[in-house]
Amino acid sequence: MSYTDKMLRDGALNDKVIVVTGGGSGLGKAMTKYFMELGAKVAITSRDLEKLQNTAKELEEQTGGKCLAVQCDVRHYEEVENMLKVVLEAFGKVDVLLNNAAGNFISPTERLSANAFDTVIDIVLKGSKNCTLAFGKHWIDIKQPSSVILNIVTTYAWTGSAYVVPSATAKAGVLAMTRSLAVEWAKYGIRSNAIAPGPFPTKGAWDRLLPGDLQEKFDLAQKVPLKRVGDHQELANIAAYLVSDFSAYVNGEVITIDGGEWLKGAGQFNLLEAIPEETWDMLEAMIKAKRNKE
Ligand code: HXC
Ligand code: NAP
């Protein structure tokens, strides 16, 4: 067994209908593929219909499952309501909302225009809010017994991060929404959870977060105690678990999958990792000698 293996049993998501925002590329696409392999019907949504249709076709061919491409800019509530309607018409119901769509780029904050800041907040926070509100109202209206919201955040939702301030601000809001609704909407059978991934290479993220020669200059794997980046399947494994009935008692949780990255930055003495064995030997000898004298 390896972390790149598929974790859940065959048919674990049979009969589930899942909406993945931003499902045409990157991590959304990887999660969609695994959901389909486990028997779910998946609707993928984003702004670029052609990209979505190509992805849907590719994944249907690879998995033999059903994937519906629906154009929807999550920034606009009426588009989200229409997307929900289209999914219900096609599949008859929806069980899971996966808020995965995001926008991000690096910049010193003082260089951002007001519109640049808004653009990221609108996709990440307002977009997740729009989908959550539309789906939640629907589930509550029809008294659906069990439904799931899964939000993709990041570890800087709670640490904050310089140079991606709009994204950090928005993801913090999404995490607060996750935890708040886990309590408020549990009475309607709606579970809310989140995943906080560390670095998982995707074109969308790497082009925007490590543009130019930054990819050569900053090897993100070196920031991770396990000294590697994430594999898409290991993220898809956690997502599949969280949207499945196996996680029926998990509610209001954020699962971090980052190889220990954020904690490495947090622990006050973690920088002592740079000290070589010989120096530790020398320090130990020095301390022992001092103790013997006392
Ligand atoms: C400064 C920028 C900018 C940049 C755009 N803007 N890119 N400002 N630096 N790199 C400004 C523009 O000048 C404009 O402001 C405003 O932002 C809107 O730009 P548009 O290009 O018109 O926006 P739009 O077409 O809506 O595109 C949204 C986008 C784009 C966010 C800018 O990058 C996008 O489509 N992203 C989607 C996918 C994505 O970002 N994936 C990465 C997720 S990674 P003005 O004032 O000029 O009008 C992620 C990882 C987290 O979240 C953790 C990693 C470890
Ligand atoms: P990605 O491929 O760029 O995915 C982002 C998706 O969001 C795209 O498919 C994009 O599709 C969609 N999107 C953007 N704006 C939208 C809008 N207004 N309406 C609807 N859809 C929109 O990047 P990714 O790396 O897979 O990111 C996926 C998720 O993981 C994001 O939430 C990101 O914050 C999170 N994450 C990623 C990493 C990482 O290392 N990759 C780490 C932590 C968290 P269109 O352009 O077609 O609209």
CSV table of C-alpha atoms and ligand atoms in Angstrom, one decimal:
chain,number,residue,atom,x,y,z
A,1,MET,CA,0.0,0.0,0.0
A,2,SER,CA,1.1,3.5,-0.7
A,3,TYR,CA,-0.3,7.0,-0.3
A,4,THR,CA,-0.9,7.2,-4.0
A,5,ASP,CA,-3.3,4.2,-3.7
A,6,LYS,CA,-7.1,4.6,-3.7
A,7,MET,CA,-8.4,4.3,-0.2
A,8,LEU,CA,-12.1,3.7,-0.1
A,9,ARG,CA,-13.9,0.5,-1.1
A,10,ASP,CA,-15.6,0.2,-4.5
A,11,GLY,CA,-19.1,1.7,-4.6
A,12,ALA,CA,-18.5,3.8,-1.5
A,13,LEU,CA,-20.2,6.8,-3.2
A,14,ASN,CA,-22.8,4.9,-5.2
A,15,ASP,CA,-26.0,7.0,-5.6
A,16,LYS,CA,-24.3,10.2,-4.4
A,17,VAL,CA,-24.7,13.4,-6.5
A,18,ILE,CA,-21.8,15.8,-5.9
A,19,VAL,CA,-21.2,19.3,-7.2
A,20,VAL,CA,-17.6,20.3,-7.4
A,21,THR,CA,-17.0,24.0,-8.1
A,22,GLY,CA,-13.8,24.6,-10.0
A,23,GLY,CA,-14.0,20.9,-11.0
A,24,GLY,CA,-12.5,21.4,-14.5
A,25,SER,CA,-8.9,21.6,-13.4
A,26,GLY,CA,-6.3,20.9,-10.7
A,27,LEU,CA,-7.4,19.4,-7.4
A,28,GLY,CA,-11.1,19.8,-8.3
A,29,LYS,CA,-10.6,17.5,-11.3
A,30,ALA,CA,-8.6,15.0,-9.2
A,31,MET,CA,-11.3,14.8,-6.6
A,32,THR,CA,-14.0,14.5,-9.2
A,33,LYS,CA,-12.3,11.6,-10.9
A,34,TYR,CA,-12.0,9.7,-7.7
A,35,PHE,CA,-15.7,10.4,-6.7
A,36,MET,CA,-16.7,9.0,-10.1
A,37,GLU,CA,-14.5,5.9,-9.7
A,38,LEU,CA,-16.4,5.4,-6.4
A,39,GLY,CA,-19.8,5.5,-8.1
A,40,ALA,CA,-20.9,9.1,-7.7
A,41,LYS,CA,-22.5,11.3,-10.3
A,42,VAL,CA,-20.6,14.6,-10.4
A,43,ALA,CA,-21.4,18.1,-11.7
A,44,ILE,CA,-18.4,20.2,-12.3
A,45,THR,CA,-18.8,24.0,-12.6
A,46,SER,CA,-16.6,27.0,-13.3
A,47,ARG,CA,-16.5,30.0,-15.7
A,48,ASP,CA,-14.9,28.2,-18.7
A,49,LEU,CA,-17.5,25.8,-20.2
A,50,GLU,CA,-15.2,24.4,-22.9
A,51,LYS,CA,-12.7,23.4,-20.3
A,52,LEU,CA,-15.4,21.8,-18.2
A,53,GLN,CA,-16.8,19.9,-21.2
A,54,ASN,CA,-13.4,18.5,-22.1
A,55,THR,CA,-12.8,17.4,-18.5
A,56,ALA,CA,-16.2,15.8,-18.2
A,57,LYS,CA,-15.7,13.9,-21.4
A,58,GLU,CA,-12.2,12.8,-20.4
A,59,LEU,CA,-13.3,11.6,-16.9
A,60,GLU,CA,-16.4,9.8,-18.3
A,61,GLU,CA,-14.1,7.9,-20.7
A,62,GLN,CA,-11.6,7.1,-18.0
A,63,THR,CA,-14.1,6.1,-15.3
A,64,GLY,CA,-17.3,5.0,-17.1
A,65,GLY,CA,-19.1,7.3,-14.7
A,66,LYS,CA,-21.4,10.3,-15.2
A,67,CYS,CA,-20.1,13.9,-15.2
A,68,LEU,CA,-22.1,17.0,-16.1
A,69,ALA,CA,-20.4,20.3,-17.1
A,70,VAL,CA,-22.3,23.4,-15.9
A,71,GLN,CA,-21.0,26.9,-16.5
A,72,CYS,CA,-21.3,29.0,-13.4
A,73,ASP,CA,-19.4,32.0,-12.0
A,74,VAL,CA,-19.7,31.5,-8.3
A,75,ARG,CA,-19.5,35.3,-7.7
A,76,HIS,CA,-23.1,35.7,-9.0
A,77,TYR,CA,-25.9,34.3,-6.8
A,78,GLU,CA,-28.4,34.0,-9.7
A,79,GLU,CA,-25.8,31.9,-11.6
A,80,VAL,CA,-25.4,29.6,-8.6
A,81,GLU,CA,-29.2,29.2,-8.3
A,82,ASN,CA,-29.4,28.4,-12.0
A,83,MET,CA,-26.5,25.9,-11.7
A,84,LEU,CA,-28.4,24.1,-8.8
A,85,LYS,CA,-31.5,24.0,-10.9
A,86,VAL,CA,-29.6,22.4,-13.9
A,87,VAL,CA,-28.0,19.8,-11.6
A,88,LEU,CA,-31.4,18.9,-10.1
A,89,GLU,CA,-33.0,18.6,-13.5
A,90,ALA,CA,-30.2,16.3,-14.7
A,91,PHE,CA,-29.7,14.2,-11.6
A,92,GLY,CA,-32.9,14.6,-9.6
A,93,LYS,CA,-31.1,15.5,-6.3
A,94,VAL,CA,-27.8,16.7,-4.9
A,95,ASP,CA,-26.1,15.3,-1.8
A,96,VAL,CA,-22.8,17.2,-1.6
A,97,LEU,CA,-21.5,20.7,-2.3
A,98,LEU,CA,-17.7,20.9,-2.6
A,99,ASN,CA,-16.6,24.5,-2.5
A,100,ASN,CA,-13.2,24.2,-4.3
A,101,ALA,CA,-13.2,27.2,-6.8
A,102,ALA,CA,-10.7,29.8,-5.9
A,103,GLY,CA,-8.7,32.8,-7.2
A,104,ASN,CA,-5.3,33.8,-6.0
A,105,PHE,CA,-2.0,35.5,-6.9
A,106,ILE,CA,1.0,36.8,-5.0
A,107,SER,CA,1.5,40.5,-4.5
A,108,PRO,CA,2.6,43.0,-1.9
A,109,THR,CA,-0.7,44.2,-0.5
A,110,GLU,CA,0.0,47.9,-1.0
A,111,ARG,CA,0.4,47.2,-4.7
A,112,LEU,CA,-3.2,45.8,-5.0
A,113,SER,CA,-6.0,47.8,-6.5
A,114,ALA,CA,-9.3,47.7,-4.6
A,115,ASN,CA,-10.6,45.6,-7.5
A,116,ALA,CA,-7.8,43.1,-7.3
A,117,PHE,CA,-8.5,42.5,-3.6
A,118,ASP,CA,-12.2,42.3,-4.2
A,119,THR,CA,-11.7,39.8,-7.1
A,120,VAL,CA,-10.1,37.2,-4.8
A,121,ILE,CA,-12.5,37.8,-1.9
A,122,ASP,CA,-15.5,37.6,-4.3
A,123,ILE,CA,-14.4,34.2,-5.8
A,124,VAL,CA,-13.3,32.6,-2.5
A,125,LEU,CA,-15.5,34.0,0.2
A,126,LYS,CA,-18.5,35.3,-1.6
A,127,GLY,CA,-18.5,32.4,-4.1
A,128,SER,CA,-18.4,29.8,-1.2
A,129,LYS,CA,-21.1,31.8,0.6
A,130,ASN,CA,-23.3,31.9,-2.6
A,131,CYS,CA,-23.1,28.2,-3.1
A,132,THR,CA,-23.5,27.3,0.6
A,133,LEU,CA,-26.6,29.6,0.9
A,134,ALA,CA,-28.3,28.3,-2.3
A,135,PHE,CA,-27.7,24.7,-1.6
A,136,GLY,CA,-28.4,25.0,2.2
A,137,LYS,CA,-31.8,26.7,1.5
A,138,HIS,CA,-32.7,24.0,-1.0
A,139,TRP,CA,-31.8,21.1,1.4
A,140,ILE,CA,-33.7,22.7,4.2
A,141,ASP,CA,-36.7,23.4,2.0
A,142,ILE,CA,-37.0,19.8,0.8
A,143,LYS,CA,-36.1,18.4,4.3
A,144,GLN,CA,-33.3,16.3,2.8
A,145,PRO,CA,-32.2,14.0,5.6
A,146,SER,CA,-28.5,14.2,5.1
A,147,SER,CA,-26.3,16.5,3.0
A,148,VAL,CA,-22.6,17.5,3.1
A,149,ILE,CA,-20.7,20.7,2.5
A,150,LEU,CA,-17.0,20.3,2.1
A,151,ASN,CA,-14.8,23.5,1.8
A,152,ILE,CA,-11.2,23.6,0.5
A,153,VAL,CA,-9.3,26.1,2.6
A,154,THR,CA,-5.6,26.3,3.3
A,155,THR,CA,-3.4,26.4,6.5
A,156,TYR,CA,-3.0,30.1,6.2
A,157,ALA,CA,-6.7,30.4,7.0
A,158,TRP,CA,-5.6,30.4,10.6
A,159,THR,CA,-2.0,31.5,10.4
A,160,GLY,CA,-2.5,34.2,7.9
A,161,SER,CA,0.1,34.7,5.2
A,162,ALA,CA,2.0,37.7,3.8
A,163,TYR,CA,1.8,38.4,0.0
A,164,VAL,CA,-1.5,36.5,-0.4
A,165,VAL,CA,-3.6,38.6,2.0
A,166,PRO,CA,-6.9,38.6,0.0
A,167,SER,CA,-6.8,34.8,-0.2
A,168,ALA,CA,-5.8,34.4,3.5
A,169,THR,CA,-8.6,36.8,4.5
A,170,ALA,CA,-11.2,35.0,2.4
A,171,LYS,CA,-10.1,31.4,3.4
A,172,ALA,CA,-10.3,32.5,7.1
A,173,GLY,CA,-13.9,33.5,6.4
A,174,VAL,CA,-14.7,30.2,4.7
A,175,LEU,CA,-13.3,28.3,7.7
A,176,ALA,CA,-15.4,30.4,10.1
A,177,MET,CA,-18.5,29.6,7.9
A,178,THR,CA,-17.6,25.9,8.0
A,179,ARG,CA,-17.5,25.8,11.8
A,180,SER,CA,-20.5,28.0,12.3
A,181,LEU,CA,-22.8,26.1,10.0
A,182,ALA,CA,-21.6,22.7,11.4
A,183,VAL,CA,-23.5,23.7,14.5
A,184,GLU,CA,-26.4,25.7,13.1
A,185,TRP,CA,-27.3,23.4,10.3
A,186,ALA,CA,-26.7,20.1,12.0
A,187,LYS,CA,-30.4,20.0,12.9
A,188,TYR,CA,-31.2,19.9,9.2
A,189,GLY,CA,-28.8,17.0,8.6
A,190,ILE,CA,-26.2,19.1,6.9
A,191,ARG,CA,-22.6,18.4,7.9
A,192,SER,CA,-19.9,21.0,7.2
A,193,ASN,CA,-16.2,20.2,7.1
A,194,ALA,CA,-13.0,21.5,5.5
A,195,ILE,CA,-9.7,20.3,4.1
A,196,ALA,CA,-6.6,22.5,4.5
A,197,PRO,CA,-4.0,21.3,1.9
A,198,GLY,CA,-0.4,22.2,2.0
A,199,PRO,CA,1.5,22.4,-1.4
A,200,PHE,CA,-0.1,20.2,-4.1
A,201,PRO,CA,1.3,21.1,-7.5
A,202,THR,CA,-1.3,22.3,-10.0
A,203,LYS,CA,-0.9,24.5,-13.0
A,204,GLY,CA,-3.5,27.0,-11.6
A,205,ALA,CA,-1.7,27.5,-8.3
A,206,TRP,CA,1.9,27.2,-9.5
A,207,ASP,CA,1.5,29.7,-12.4
A,208,ARG,CA,0.1,32.3,-10.0
A,209,LEU,CA,2.0,31.6,-6.8
A,210,LEU,CA,5.4,30.8,-8.3
A,211,PRO,CA,5.5,32.8,-11.5
A,212,GLY,CA,8.7,33.4,-13.6
A,213,ASP,CA,11.7,31.7,-12.1
A,214,LEU,CA,10.3,31.5,-8.5
A,215,GLN,CA,9.7,27.8,-9.0
A,216,GLU,CA,13.4,27.3,-9.3
A,217,LYS,CA,14.2,29.7,-6.5
A,218,PHE,CA,11.7,28.4,-3.9
A,219,ASP,CA,11.3,24.6,-3.6
A,220,LEU,CA,8.2,24.3,-1.6
A,221,ALA,CA,9.0,20.7,-0.7
A,222,GLN,CA,11.9,22.0,1.5
A,223,LYS,CA,9.4,23.8,3.8
A,224,VAL,CA,7.7,20.6,4.5
A,225,PRO,CA,9.1,18.3,7.3
A,226,LEU,CA,8.3,15.3,5.2
A,227,LYS,CA,10.3,16.9,2.4
A,228,ARG,CA,7.8,16.4,-0.4
A,229,VAL,CA,4.7,18.0,-1.9
A,230,GLY,CA,1.3,16.4,-1.8
A,231,ASP,CA,0.0,13.8,-4.3
A,232,HIS,CA,-3.5,14.5,-5.7
A,233,GLN,CA,-4.7,11.0,-4.8
A,234,GLU,CA,-4.0,11.5,-1.1
A,235,LEU,CA,-6.1,14.6,-1.1
A,236,ALA,CA,-8.9,12.9,-3.1
A,237,ASN,CA,-8.8,10.0,-0.5
A,238,ILE,CA,-9.6,12.5,2.3
A,239,ALA,CA,-12.2,14.3,0.3
A,240,ALA,CA,-14.0,11.0,-0.6
A,241,TYR,CA,-14.0,10.0,3.0
A,242,LEU,CA,-15.5,13.4,4.1
A,243,VAL,CA,-18.3,13.3,1.5
A,244,SER,CA,-19.1,9.6,2.2
A,245,ASP,CA,-21.3,8.2,4.9
A,246,PHE,CA,-18.3,6.8,6.6
A,247,SER,CA,-17.7,10.2,8.0
A,248,ALA,CA,-21.3,10.7,9.3
A,249,TYR,CA,-20.0,11.7,12.8
A,250,VAL,CA,-17.4,14.2,11.5
A,251,ASN,CA,-18.8,17.7,11.6
A,252,GLY,CA,-17.1,21.1,11.9
A,253,GLU,CA,-13.7,19.6,11.4
A,254,VAL,CA,-10.8,20.9,9.3
A,255,ILE,CA,-8.4,18.2,8.2
A,256,THR,CA,-4.9,19.5,7.5
A,257,ILE,CA,-2.9,17.5,4.9
A,258,ASP,CA,0.5,19.3,4.6
A,259,GLY,CA,3.2,17.0,5.8
A,260,GLY,CA,3.6,19.1,8.9
A,261,GLU,CA,4.3,22.3,7.0
A,262,TRP,CA,2.5,24.9,9.0
A,263,LEU,CA,3.6,23.6,12.3
A,264,LYS,CA,7.2,23.8,11.2
A,265,GLY,CA,6.7,27.5,10.8
A,266,ALA,CA,5.0,27.8,14.1
A,267,GLY,CA,7.2,26.0,16.7
A,268,GLN,CA,9.6,28.5,18.3
A,269,PHE,CA,12.6,26.2,18.3
A,270,ASN,CA,11.9,24.3,15.1
A,271,LEU,CA,14.8,26.3,13.5
A,272,LEU,CA,17.2,24.2,15.6
A,273,GLU,CA,16.7,21.5,12.9
A,274,ALA,CA,19.6,23.3,11.2
A,275,ILE,CA,22.0,22.2,13.9
A,276,PRO,CA,24.1,19.2,12.8
A,277,GLU,CA,24.8,16.1,14.9
A,278,GLU,CA,28.3,17.1,15.7
A,279,THR,CA,27.1,20.4,17.2
A,280,TRP,CA,24.6,18.5,19.4
A,281,ASP,CA,27.5,16.2,20.6
A,282,MET,CA,29.5,19.3,21.4
A,283,LEU,CA,26.6,21.0,23.3
A,284,GLU,CA,25.9,17.8,25.2
A,285,ALA,CA,29.5,17.4,26.3
A,286,MET,CA,29.7,21.1,27.3
A,287,ILE,CA,26.5,20.8,29.4
A,288,LYS,CA,27.8,17.6,31.1
A,289,ALA,CA,31.1,19.1,31.9
A,290,LYS,CA,29.4,22.1,33.4
A,291,ARG,CA,27.2,19.9,35.5
A,292,ASN,CA,30.1,17.8,36.7
A,293,LYS,CA,31.8,21.0,38.0
A,294,GLU,CA,28.8,22.1,40.0
B,1,HXC,C1,-1.8,42.0,-8.9
B,1,HXC,C2,-3.7,41.4,-10.2
B,1,HXC,C3,-3.0,40.2,-10.5
B,1,HXC,C4,-1.7,39.9,-10.0
B,1,HXC,C5,-4.9,40.2,-11.5
B,1,HXC,N1,-4.9,41.3,-10.8
B,1,HXC,N2,-3.8,39.5,-11.4
B,1,HXC,N3,-3.1,42.3,-9.4
B,1,HXC,N4,-1.1,40.9,-9.2
B,1,HXC,N5,-1.0,38.8,-10.3
B,1,HXC,C6,-5.9,42.4,-10.7
B,1,HXC,C7,-6.2,43.0,-12.1
B,1,HXC,O1,-5.3,44.0,-12.5
B,1,HXC,C8,-7.6,43.5,-11.8
B,1,HXC,O2,-7.5,44.7,-11.1
B,1,HXC,C9,-8.2,42.5,-10.8
B,1,HXC,O3,-7.1,41.8,-10.2
B,1,HXC,C10,-9.1,41.5,-11.6
B,1,HXC,O4,-8.3,40.9,-12.6
B,1,HXC,P1,-8.9,40.1,-13.8
B,1,HXC,O5,-7.8,39.5,-14.6
B,1,HXC,O6,-9.9,41.0,-14.5
B,1,HXC,O7,-9.8,39.0,-13.0
B,1,HXC,P2,-10.5,37.7,-13.5
B,1,HXC,O8,-10.5,37.6,-14.9
B,1,HXC,O9,-11.8,37.7,-12.7
B,1,HXC,O10,-9.5,36.6,-12.9
B,1,HXC,C11,-9.4,36.3,-11.5
B,1,HXC,C12,-8.0,36.0,-11.1
B,1,HXC,C13,-7.3,35.0,-12.0
B,1,HXC,C14,-8.0,35.6,-9.6
B,1,HXC,C15,-7.2,37.3,-11.2
B,1,HXC,O11,-6.0,34.7,-11.5
B,1,HXC,C16,-8.0,33.7,-12.0
B,1,HXC,O12,-8.9,33.5,-12.9
B,1,HXC,N6,-7.8,32.7,-11.1
B,1,HXC,C17,-8.5,31.5,-11.0
B,1,HXC,C18,-7.7,30.3,-10.7
B,1,HXC,C19,-6.7,30.5,-9.5
B,1,HXC,O13,-6.4,31.6,-9.1
B,1,HXC,N7,-6.1,29.4,-9.1
B,1,HXC,C20,-5.1,29.3,-8.0
B,1,HXC,C21,-5.8,28.9,-6.8
B,1,HXC,S1,-4.4,28.5,-5.8
B,1,HXC,P3,-7.7,46.2,-11.8
B,1,HXC,O14,-7.7,47.2,-10.7
B,1,HXC,O15,-6.6,46.3,-12.7
B,1,HXC,O16,-9.0,46.1,-12.5
B,1,HXC,C22,-4.8,28.7,-4.2
B,1,HXC,C23,-3.7,28.1,-3.3
B,1,HXC,C24,-3.6,28.4,-1.9
B,1,HXC,O17,-5.7,29.3,-3.8
B,1,HXC,C25,-2.5,27.8,-1.1
B,1,HXC,C26,-1.3,27.4,-1.8
B,1,HXC,C27,-0.3,26.6,-0.9
B,2,NAP,P1,-7.0,25.7,-10.0
B,2,NAP,O1,-6.8,24.5,-10.9
B,2,NAP,O2,-6.7,27.0,-10.5
B,2,NAP,O3,-8.5,25.6,-9.5
B,2,NAP,C1,-9.3,26.7,-9.2
B,2,NAP,C2,-10.6,26.5,-10.0
B,2,NAP,O4,-11.5,27.6,-9.6
B,2,NAP,C3,-10.4,26.6,-11.5
B,2,NAP,O5,-11.0,25.4,-12.0
B,2,NAP,C4,-11.3,27.8,-11.9
B,2,NAP,O6,-12.0,27.5,-13.1
B,2,NAP,C5,-12.2,27.9,-10.8
B,2,NAP,N1,-12.7,29.3,-10.6
B,2,NAP,C6,-12.0,30.4,-10.5
B,2,NAP,N2,-12.8,31.5,-10.4
B,2,NAP,C7,-14.1,31.0,-10.5
B,2,NAP,C8,-15.3,31.6,-10.5
B,2,NAP,N3,-15.5,33.0,-10.3
B,2,NAP,N4,-16.4,30.8,-10.5
B,2,NAP,C9,-16.3,29.5,-10.7
B,2,NAP,N5,-15.1,28.9,-10.7
B,2,NAP,C10,-14.0,29.6,-10.6
B,2,NAP,O7,-6.1,25.5,-8.6
B,2,NAP,P2,-6.0,24.3,-7.6
B,2,NAP,O8,-4.7,24.4,-7.1
B,2,NAP,O9,-6.6,23.1,-8.1
B,2,NAP,O10,-7.0,24.9,-6.4
B,2,NAP,C11,-8.1,24.2,-6.0
B,2,NAP,C12,-8.5,24.5,-4.5
B,2,NAP,O11,-7.4,24.1,-3.7
B,2,NAP,C13,-8.6,26.0,-4.3
B,2,NAP,O12,-9.6,26.2,-3.3
B,2,NAP,C14,-7.3,26.4,-3.6
B,2,NAP,O13,-7.3,27.5,-2.8
B,2,NAP,C15,-7.0,25.1,-2.8
B,2,NAP,N6,-5.7,24.9,-2.4
B,2,NAP,C16,-4.7,24.5,-3.3
B,2,NAP,C17,-3.4,24.3,-2.9
B,2,NAP,C18,-2.4,23.8,-3.9
B,2,NAP,O14,-1.2,23.7,-3.5
B,2,NAP,N7,-2.7,23.6,-5.2
B,2,NAP,C19,-3.1,24.4,-1.6
B,2,NAP,C20,-4.1,24.8,-0.7
B,2,NAP,C21,-5.4,25.1,-1.1
B,2,NAP,P3,-12.3,28.6,-14.2
B,2,NAP,O15,-11.0,29.4,-14.4
B,2,NAP,O16,-12.7,27.8,-15.4
B,2,NAP,O17,-13.4,29.5,-13.7
